[in-house]
Tab-separated table of C-alpha atoms in Angstrom:
chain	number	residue	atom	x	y	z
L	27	UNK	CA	-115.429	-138.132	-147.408
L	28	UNK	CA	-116.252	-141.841	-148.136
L	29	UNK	CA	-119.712	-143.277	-147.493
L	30	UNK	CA	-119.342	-146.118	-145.682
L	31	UNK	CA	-122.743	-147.277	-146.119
L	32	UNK	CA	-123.089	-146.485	-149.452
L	33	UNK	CA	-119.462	-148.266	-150.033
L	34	UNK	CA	-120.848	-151.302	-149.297
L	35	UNK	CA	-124.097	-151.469	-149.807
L	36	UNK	CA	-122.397	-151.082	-153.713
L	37	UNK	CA	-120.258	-153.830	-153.048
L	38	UNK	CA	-123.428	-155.876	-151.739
L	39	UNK	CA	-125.418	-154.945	-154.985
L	40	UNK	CA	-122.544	-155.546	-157.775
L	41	UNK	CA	-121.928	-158.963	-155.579
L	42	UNK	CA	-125.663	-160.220	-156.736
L	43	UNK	CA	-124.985	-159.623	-160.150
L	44	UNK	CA	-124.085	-163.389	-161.057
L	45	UNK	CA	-124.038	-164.413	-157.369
L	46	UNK	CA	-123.956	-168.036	-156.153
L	47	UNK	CA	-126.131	-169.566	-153.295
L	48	UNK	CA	-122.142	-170.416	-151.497
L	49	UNK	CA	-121.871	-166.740	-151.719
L	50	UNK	CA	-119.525	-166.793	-154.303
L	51	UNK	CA	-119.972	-165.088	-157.983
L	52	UNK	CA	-119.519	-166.639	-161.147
L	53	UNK	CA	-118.712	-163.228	-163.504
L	54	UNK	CA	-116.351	-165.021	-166.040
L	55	UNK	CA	-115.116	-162.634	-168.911
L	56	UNK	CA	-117.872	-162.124	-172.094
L	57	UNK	CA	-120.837	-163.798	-170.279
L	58	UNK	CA	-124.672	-162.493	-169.560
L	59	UNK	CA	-123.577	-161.872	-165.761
L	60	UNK	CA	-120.410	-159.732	-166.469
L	61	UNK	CA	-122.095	-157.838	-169.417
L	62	UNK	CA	-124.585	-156.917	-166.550
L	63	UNK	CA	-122.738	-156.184	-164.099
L	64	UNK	CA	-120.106	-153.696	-166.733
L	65	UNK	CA	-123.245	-152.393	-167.530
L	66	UNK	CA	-124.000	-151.302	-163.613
L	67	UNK	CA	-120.898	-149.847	-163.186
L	68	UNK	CA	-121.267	-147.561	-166.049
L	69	UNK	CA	-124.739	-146.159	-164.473
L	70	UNK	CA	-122.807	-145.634	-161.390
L	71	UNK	CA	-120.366	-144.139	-162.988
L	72	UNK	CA	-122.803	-141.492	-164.541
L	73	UNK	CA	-124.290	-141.247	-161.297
L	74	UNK	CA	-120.921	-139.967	-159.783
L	75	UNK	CA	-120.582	-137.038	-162.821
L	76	UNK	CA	-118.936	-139.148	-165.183
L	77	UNK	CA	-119.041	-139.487	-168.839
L	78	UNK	CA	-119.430	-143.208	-169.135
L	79	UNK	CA	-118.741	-145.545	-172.028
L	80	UNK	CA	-117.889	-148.981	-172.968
L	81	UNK	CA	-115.074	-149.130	-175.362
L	82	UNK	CA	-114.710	-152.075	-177.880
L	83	UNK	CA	-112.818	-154.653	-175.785
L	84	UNK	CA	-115.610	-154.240	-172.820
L	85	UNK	CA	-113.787	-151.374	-170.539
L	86	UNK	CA	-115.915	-149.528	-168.809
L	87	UNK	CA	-113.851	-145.761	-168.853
L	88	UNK	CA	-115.732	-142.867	-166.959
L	89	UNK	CA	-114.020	-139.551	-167.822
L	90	UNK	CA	-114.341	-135.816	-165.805
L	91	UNK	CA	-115.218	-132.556	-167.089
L	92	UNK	CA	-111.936	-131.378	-166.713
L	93	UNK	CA	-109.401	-131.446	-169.572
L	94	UNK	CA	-106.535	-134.187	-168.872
L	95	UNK	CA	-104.229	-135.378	-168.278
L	96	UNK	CA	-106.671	-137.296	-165.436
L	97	UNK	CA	-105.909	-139.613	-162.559
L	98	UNK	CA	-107.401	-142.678	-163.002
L	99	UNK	CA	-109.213	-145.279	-160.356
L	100	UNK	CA	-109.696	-148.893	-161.246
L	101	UNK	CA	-109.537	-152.727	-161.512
L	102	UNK	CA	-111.736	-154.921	-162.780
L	103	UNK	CA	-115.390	-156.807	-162.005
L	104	UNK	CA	-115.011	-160.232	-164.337
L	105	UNK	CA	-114.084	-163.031	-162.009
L	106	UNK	CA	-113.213	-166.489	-161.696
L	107	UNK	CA	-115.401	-169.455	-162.016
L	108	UNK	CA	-116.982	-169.730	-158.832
L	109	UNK	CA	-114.881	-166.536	-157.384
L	110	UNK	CA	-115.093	-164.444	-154.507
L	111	UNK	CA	-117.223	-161.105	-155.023
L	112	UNK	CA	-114.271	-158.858	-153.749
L	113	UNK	CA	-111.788	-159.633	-156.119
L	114	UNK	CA	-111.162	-156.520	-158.192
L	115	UNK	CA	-114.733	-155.805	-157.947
L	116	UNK	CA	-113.619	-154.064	-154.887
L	117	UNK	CA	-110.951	-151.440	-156.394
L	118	UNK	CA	-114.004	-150.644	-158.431
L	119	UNK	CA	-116.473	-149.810	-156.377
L	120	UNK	CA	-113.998	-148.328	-154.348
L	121	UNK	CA	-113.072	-145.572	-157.462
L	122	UNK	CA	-116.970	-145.252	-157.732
L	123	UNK	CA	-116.512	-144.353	-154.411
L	124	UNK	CA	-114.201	-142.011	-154.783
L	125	UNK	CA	-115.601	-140.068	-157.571
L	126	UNK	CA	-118.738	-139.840	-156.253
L	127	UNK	CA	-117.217	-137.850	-153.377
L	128	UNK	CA	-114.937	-135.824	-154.924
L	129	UNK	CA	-116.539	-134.603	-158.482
L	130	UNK	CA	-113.226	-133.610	-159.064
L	131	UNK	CA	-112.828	-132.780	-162.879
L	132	UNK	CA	-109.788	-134.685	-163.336
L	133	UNK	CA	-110.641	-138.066	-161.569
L	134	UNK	CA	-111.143	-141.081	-163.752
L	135	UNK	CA	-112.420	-144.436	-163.252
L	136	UNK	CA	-112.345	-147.182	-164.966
L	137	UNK	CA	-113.497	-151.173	-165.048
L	138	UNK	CA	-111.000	-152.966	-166.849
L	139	UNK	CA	-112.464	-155.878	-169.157
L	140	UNK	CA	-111.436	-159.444	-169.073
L	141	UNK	CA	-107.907	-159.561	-166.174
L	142	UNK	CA	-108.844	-163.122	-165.309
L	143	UNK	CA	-108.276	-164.395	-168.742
L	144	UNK	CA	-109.730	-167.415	-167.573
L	145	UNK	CA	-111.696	-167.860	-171.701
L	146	UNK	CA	-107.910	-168.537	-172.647
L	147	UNK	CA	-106.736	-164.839	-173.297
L	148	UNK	CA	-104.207	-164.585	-171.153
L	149	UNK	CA	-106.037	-161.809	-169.259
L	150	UNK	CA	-105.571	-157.911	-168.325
L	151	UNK	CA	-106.831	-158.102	-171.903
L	152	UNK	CA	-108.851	-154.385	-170.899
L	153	UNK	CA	-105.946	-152.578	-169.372
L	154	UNK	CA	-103.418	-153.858	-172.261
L	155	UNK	CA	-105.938	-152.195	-175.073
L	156	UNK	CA	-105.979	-149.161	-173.352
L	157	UNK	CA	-102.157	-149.053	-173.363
L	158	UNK	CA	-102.042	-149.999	-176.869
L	159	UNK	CA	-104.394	-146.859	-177.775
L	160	UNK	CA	-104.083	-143.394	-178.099
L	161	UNK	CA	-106.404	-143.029	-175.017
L	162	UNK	CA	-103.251	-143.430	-172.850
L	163	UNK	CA	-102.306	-139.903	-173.820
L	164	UNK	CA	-105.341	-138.567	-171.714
L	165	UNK	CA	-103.954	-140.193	-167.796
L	166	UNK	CA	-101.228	-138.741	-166.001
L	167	UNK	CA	-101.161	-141.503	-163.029
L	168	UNK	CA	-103.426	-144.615	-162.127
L	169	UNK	CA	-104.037	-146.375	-158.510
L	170	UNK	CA	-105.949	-149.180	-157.759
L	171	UNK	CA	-107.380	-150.672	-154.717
L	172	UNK	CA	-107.231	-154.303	-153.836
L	173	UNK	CA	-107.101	-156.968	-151.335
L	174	UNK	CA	-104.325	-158.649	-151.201
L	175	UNK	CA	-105.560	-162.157	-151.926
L	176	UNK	CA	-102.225	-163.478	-149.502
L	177	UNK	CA	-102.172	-163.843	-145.654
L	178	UNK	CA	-99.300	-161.796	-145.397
L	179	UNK	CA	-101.194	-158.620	-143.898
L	180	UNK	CA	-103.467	-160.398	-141.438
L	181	UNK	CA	-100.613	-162.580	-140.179
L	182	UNK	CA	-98.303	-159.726	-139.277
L	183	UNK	CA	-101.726	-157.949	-137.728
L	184	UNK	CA	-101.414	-155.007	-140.174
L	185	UNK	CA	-103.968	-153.203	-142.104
L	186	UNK	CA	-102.944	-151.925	-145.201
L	187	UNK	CA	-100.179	-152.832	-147.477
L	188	UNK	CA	-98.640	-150.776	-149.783
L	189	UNK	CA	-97.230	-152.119	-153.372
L	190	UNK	CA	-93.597	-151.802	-154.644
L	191	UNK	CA	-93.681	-153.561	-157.293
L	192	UNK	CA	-95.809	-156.506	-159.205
L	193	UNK	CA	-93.519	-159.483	-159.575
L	194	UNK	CA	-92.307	-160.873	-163.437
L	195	UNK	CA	-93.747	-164.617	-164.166
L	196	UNK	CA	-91.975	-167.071	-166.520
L	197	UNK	CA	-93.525	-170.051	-167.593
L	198	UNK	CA	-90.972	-173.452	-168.680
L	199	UNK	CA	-91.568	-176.538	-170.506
L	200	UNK	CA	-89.000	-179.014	-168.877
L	201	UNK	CA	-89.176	-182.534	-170.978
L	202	UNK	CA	-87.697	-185.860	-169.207
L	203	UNK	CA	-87.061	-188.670	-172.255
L	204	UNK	CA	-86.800	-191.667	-170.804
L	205	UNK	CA	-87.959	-195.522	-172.501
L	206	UNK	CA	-91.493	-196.852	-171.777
L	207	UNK	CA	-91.304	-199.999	-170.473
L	208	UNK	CA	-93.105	-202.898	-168.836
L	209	UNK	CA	-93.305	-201.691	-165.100
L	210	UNK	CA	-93.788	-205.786	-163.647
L	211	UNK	CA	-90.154	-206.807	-165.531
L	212	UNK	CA	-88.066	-203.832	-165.682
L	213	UNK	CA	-85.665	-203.885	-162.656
L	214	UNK	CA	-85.073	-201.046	-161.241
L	215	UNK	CA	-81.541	-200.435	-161.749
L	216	UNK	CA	-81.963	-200.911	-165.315
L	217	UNK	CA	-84.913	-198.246	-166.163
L	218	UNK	CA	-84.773	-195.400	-167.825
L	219	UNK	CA	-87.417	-193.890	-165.486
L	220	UNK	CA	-89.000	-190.278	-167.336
L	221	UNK	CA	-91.456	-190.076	-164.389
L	222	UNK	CA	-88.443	-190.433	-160.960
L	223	UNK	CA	-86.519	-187.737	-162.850
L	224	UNK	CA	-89.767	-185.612	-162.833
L	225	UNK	CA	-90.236	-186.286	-159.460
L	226	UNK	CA	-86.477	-185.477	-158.281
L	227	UNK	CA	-87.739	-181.880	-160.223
L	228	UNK	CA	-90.627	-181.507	-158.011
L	229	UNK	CA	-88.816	-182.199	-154.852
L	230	UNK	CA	-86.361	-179.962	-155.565
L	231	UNK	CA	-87.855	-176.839	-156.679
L	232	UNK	CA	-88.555	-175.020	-152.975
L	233	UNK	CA	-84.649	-175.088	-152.745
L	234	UNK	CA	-83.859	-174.340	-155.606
L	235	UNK	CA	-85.926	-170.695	-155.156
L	236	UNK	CA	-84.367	-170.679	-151.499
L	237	UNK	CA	-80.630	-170.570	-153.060
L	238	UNK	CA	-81.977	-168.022	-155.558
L	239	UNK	CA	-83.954	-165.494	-153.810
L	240	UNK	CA	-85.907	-165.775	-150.775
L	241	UNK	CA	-88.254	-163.428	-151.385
L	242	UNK	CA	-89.589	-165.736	-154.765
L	243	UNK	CA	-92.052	-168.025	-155.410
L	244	UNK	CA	-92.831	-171.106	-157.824
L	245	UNK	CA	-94.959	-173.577	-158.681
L	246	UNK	CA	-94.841	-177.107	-160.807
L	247	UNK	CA	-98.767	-177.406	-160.924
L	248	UNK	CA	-98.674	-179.037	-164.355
L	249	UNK	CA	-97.277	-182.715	-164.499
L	250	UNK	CA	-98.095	-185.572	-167.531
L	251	UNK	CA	-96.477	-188.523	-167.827
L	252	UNK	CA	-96.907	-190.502	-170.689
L	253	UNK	CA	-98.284	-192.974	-172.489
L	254	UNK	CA	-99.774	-192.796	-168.661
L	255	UNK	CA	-100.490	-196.078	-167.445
L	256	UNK	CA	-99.891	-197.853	-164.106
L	257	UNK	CA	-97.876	-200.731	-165.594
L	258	UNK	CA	-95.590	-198.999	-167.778
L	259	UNK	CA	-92.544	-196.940	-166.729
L	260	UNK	CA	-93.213	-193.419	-168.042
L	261	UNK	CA	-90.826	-192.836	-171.619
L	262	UNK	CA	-91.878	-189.139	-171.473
L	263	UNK	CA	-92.778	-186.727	-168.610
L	264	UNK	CA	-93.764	-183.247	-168.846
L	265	UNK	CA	-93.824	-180.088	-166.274
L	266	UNK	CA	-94.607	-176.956	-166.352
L	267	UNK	CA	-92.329	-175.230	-163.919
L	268	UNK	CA	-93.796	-171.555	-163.151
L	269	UNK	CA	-91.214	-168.812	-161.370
L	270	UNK	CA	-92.469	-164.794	-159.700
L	271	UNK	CA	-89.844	-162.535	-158.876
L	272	UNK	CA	-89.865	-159.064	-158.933
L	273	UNK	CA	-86.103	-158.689	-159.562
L	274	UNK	CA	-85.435	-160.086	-162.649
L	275	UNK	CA	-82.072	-161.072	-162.013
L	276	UNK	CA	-84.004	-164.164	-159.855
L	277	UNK	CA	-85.883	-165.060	-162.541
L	278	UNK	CA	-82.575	-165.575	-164.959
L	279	UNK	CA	-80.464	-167.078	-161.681
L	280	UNK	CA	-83.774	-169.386	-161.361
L	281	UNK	CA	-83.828	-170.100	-164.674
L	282	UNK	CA	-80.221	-171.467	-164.862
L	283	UNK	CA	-80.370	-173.413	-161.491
L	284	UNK	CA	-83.420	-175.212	-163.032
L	285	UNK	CA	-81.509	-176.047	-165.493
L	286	UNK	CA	-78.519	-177.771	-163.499
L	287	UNK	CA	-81.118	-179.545	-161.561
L	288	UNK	CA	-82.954	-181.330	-164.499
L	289	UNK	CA	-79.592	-182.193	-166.004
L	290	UNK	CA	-78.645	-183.808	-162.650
L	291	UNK	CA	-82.085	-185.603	-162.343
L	292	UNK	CA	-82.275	-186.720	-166.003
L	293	UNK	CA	-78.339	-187.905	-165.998
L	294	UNK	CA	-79.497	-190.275	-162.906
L	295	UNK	CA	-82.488	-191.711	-163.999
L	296	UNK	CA	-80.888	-192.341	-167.231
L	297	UNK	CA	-82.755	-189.911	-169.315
L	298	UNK	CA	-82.599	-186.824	-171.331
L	299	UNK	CA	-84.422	-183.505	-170.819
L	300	UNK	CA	-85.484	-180.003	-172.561
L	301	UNK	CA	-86.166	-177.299	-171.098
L	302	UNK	CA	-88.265	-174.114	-173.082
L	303	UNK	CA	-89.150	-171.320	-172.344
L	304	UNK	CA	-93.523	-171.004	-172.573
L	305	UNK	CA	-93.997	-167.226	-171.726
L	306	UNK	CA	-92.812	-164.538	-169.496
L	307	UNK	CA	-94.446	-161.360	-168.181
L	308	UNK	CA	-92.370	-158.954	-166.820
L	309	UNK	CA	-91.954	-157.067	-163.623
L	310	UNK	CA	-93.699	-154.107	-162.959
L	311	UNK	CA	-92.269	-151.777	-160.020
L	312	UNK	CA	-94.528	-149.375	-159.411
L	313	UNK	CA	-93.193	-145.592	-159.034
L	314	UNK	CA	-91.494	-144.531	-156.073
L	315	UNK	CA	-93.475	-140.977	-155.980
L	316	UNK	CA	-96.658	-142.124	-156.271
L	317	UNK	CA	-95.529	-145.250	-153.602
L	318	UNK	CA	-94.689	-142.919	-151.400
L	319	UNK	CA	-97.923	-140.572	-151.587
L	320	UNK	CA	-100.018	-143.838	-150.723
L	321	UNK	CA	-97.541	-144.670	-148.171
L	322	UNK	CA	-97.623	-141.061	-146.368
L	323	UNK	CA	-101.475	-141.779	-146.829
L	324	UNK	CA	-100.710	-144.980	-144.909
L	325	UNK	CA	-99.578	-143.412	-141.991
L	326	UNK	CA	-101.994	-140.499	-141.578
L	327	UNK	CA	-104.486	-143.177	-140.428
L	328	UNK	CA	-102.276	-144.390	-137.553
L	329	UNK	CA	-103.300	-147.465	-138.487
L	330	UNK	CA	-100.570	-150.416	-139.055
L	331	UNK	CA	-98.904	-150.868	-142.906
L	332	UNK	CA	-95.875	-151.895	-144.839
L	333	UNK	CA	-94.477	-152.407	-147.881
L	334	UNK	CA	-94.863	-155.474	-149.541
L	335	UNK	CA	-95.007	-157.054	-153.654
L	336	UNK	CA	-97.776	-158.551	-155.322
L	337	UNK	CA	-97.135	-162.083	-156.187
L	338	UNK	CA	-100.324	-162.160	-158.164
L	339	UNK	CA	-100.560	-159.808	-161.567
L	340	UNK	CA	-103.151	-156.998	-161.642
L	341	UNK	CA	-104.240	-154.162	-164.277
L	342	UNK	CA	-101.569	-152.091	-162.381
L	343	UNK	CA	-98.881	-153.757	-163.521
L	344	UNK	CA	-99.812	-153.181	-167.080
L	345	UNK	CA	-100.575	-149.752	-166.317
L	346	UNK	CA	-97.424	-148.799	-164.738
L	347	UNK	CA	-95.151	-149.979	-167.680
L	348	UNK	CA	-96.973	-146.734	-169.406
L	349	UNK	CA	-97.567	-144.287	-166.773
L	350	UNK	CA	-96.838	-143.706	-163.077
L	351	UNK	CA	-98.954	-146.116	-161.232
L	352	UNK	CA	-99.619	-147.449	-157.430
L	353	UNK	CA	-101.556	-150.049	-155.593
L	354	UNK	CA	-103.001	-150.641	-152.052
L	355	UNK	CA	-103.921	-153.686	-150.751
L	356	UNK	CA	-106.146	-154.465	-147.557
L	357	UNK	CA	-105.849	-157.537	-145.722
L	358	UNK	CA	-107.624	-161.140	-147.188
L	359	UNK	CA	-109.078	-163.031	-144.171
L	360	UNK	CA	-107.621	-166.257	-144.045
L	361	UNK	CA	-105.374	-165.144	-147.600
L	362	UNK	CA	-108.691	-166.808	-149.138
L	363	UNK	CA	-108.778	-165.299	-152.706
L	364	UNK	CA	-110.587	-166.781	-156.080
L	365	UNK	CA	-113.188	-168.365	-153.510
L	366	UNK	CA	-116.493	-167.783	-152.506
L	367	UNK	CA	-114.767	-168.108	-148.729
L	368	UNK	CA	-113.091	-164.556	-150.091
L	369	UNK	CA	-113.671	-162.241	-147.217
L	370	UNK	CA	-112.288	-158.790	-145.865
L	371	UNK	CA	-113.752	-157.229	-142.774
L	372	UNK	CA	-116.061	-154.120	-143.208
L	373	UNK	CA	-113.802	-151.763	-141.435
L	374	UNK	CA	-110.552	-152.705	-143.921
L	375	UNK	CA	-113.181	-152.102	-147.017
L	376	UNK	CA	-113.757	-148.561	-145.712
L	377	UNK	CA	-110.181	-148.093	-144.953
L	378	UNK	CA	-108.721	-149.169	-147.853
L	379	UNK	CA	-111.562	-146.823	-149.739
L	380	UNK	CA	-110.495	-143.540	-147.694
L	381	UNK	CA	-106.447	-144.199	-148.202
L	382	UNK	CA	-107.175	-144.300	-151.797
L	383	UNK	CA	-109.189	-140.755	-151.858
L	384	UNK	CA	-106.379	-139.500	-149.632
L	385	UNK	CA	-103.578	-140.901	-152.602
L	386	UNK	CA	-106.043	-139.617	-155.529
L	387	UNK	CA	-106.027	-136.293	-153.542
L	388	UNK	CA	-102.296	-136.060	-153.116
L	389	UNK	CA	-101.562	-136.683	-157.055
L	390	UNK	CA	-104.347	-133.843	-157.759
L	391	UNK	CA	-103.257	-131.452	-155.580
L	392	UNK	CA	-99.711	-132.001	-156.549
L	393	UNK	CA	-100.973	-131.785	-160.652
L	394	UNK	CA	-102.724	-128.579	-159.564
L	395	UNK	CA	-99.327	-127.027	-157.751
L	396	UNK	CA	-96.040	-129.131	-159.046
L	397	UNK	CA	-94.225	-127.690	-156.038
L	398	UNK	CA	-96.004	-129.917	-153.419
């Protein structure tokens, strides 16, 4: 059975490892505080009867004594600049956890280096390596533990979530060309006005993803206008128009709807416009057995759940393109995630940790008699 005490007095002591006075952590990806702290989970990993190393991109992988294929436990411990100290730190102590109370000799962990990617490698640069290597070969199945980092849980009153599916994220460059021109003697009527078109963009987007799919989100968090000056009408505007969906049917409809509505902007401002395509990451549904062995874990609790999709990527998503994969979530107080305000209540952090040894024993006992 889970520790509960132990649980989080781990949590506590991988929390100080590049902790702020705001109670925050600053662990970012290659620095002193996350070497230390990769280096603390591989002595707890040896202290739970693993074989510990770090592997050349920084993943910490603790294998059994058992010959695999082996379930493996994980997430990740780098963080965000001035992050929250549950943020995938969490699914890893929570594996620790897990280990440590099972010994079982086909239970993995691991600590996945670098998912931020906030030193400009587009992160889950740990669990893509593995997945690239012939280490794959040696897991049958992967979970991983997280908090949601939404308020959906807490605002329906539930206490556990359980992942379908990790949504796809494209990433377009839409381009306004307007004229720059003097902003005191231009009339209005007669500008070619980069920056309104922009705008019309902006205003636009939430219904654009209503008509598509309501279940999608975006985001235009990236706006320049240029040559950027309060007395000039912007000649050139640039967004970057960001679109999550885990069907990716939404994500093409989206696409072409963004494109009707920057032709209609850019034909009334009097400009013309460019859309490209920046990058896209596809969806990752997770797999339906392994959903529903966290799910029937769930409900042996009694204790509230549901179904819902990550909006935000994790290591799981790269995992389950290779191998049958699941996640749990717990609830985010407030939906306060990458912030030392981050917070989950005690009782969810030992919940969460006993659901996932209840899934991790389902896949074993199933690997140990396929007829379950």
């Amino acid at each position: 059975m889970i520790s509960a005490e132990r649980l989080l007095s781990a949590i506590a002591e991988l929390a100080a490892i590049g902790g702020r006075p705001d109670g925050g952590v600053d662990r970012v990806a290659g620095g002193e505080a996350d070497r230390a702290g990769r280096l603390w989970v591989q002595e707890r990993m040896r202290e739970a009867g693993l074989r510990a190393e770090i592997d050349g991109t920084g993943n910490v992988i603790g294998t059994p004594s058992g010959a695999p294929p082996w379930l493996l436990l994980g997430s990740h411990t780098d963080t965000v600049p001035a992050g929250g100290r549950l943020d995938g730190a969490y699914g890893v102590v929570a594996a620790l956890e897990v280990a440590r109370s099972l010994r079982h000799p086909r239970l993995a962990a691991a600590d996945f280096a670098d998912e931020e990617g906030v030193v400009g490698t587009g992160g889950l640069t740990g669990s893509t390596a593995l997945c690239s290597s012939p280490r794959r070969a040696d897991f049958g199945a992967y979970l991983e533990l997280h908090i949601e980092q939404g308020p959906r849980l807490e605002t329906a009153g539930l206490d556990l979530g359980v992942v379908t599916g990790i949504v796809g994220i494209d990433h377009h460059e839409v381009r306004f060309t307007g004229a720059a021109n003097h902003a005191g003697t231009t009339p209005m009527a007669m500008r070619r006005d980069a920056g309104a078109a922009a705008g019309r963009l902006l205003s636009g987007l939430p219904g654009l993803l209503a008509g598509v799919d309501p279940e999608m989100v975006g985001n235009i968090g990236d706006v320049r206008l240029e040559p950027g000056a309060p007395n000039v009408v912007p000649g050139l505007a640039r967004l970057v128009v960001e679109l999550r969906a885990l069907d990716p049917g939404s994500l093409v409809r989206a696409r072409a709807a963004l494109g009707v509505i920057a032709e209609g902007a850019a034909a009334e401002f009097g400009c013309s416009v460019g859309i490209n395509s920046l990058a896209a990451v596809a969806p990752s549904p997770m797999d339906p057995g392994l959903v529903a062995a966290v799910e029937a874990a769930c409900a042996a609790t009694g204790r509230g759940h549901r179904r819902l999709v990550s909006g935000a990527g994790h290591d799981a998503g790269v995992m389950a393109r290779h191998l049958p994969a699941a996640m749990l979530f717990v609830p985010s107080r407030g939906g306060v995630s990458h912030n030392p305000e981050e917070q989950t209540a005690d009782e969810h952090l030992v919940l969460g940790a006993q659901v996932l040894l209840a899934s991790a024993l389902f896949w074993l006992g199933s690997m140990e008699n396929p007829s379950l």
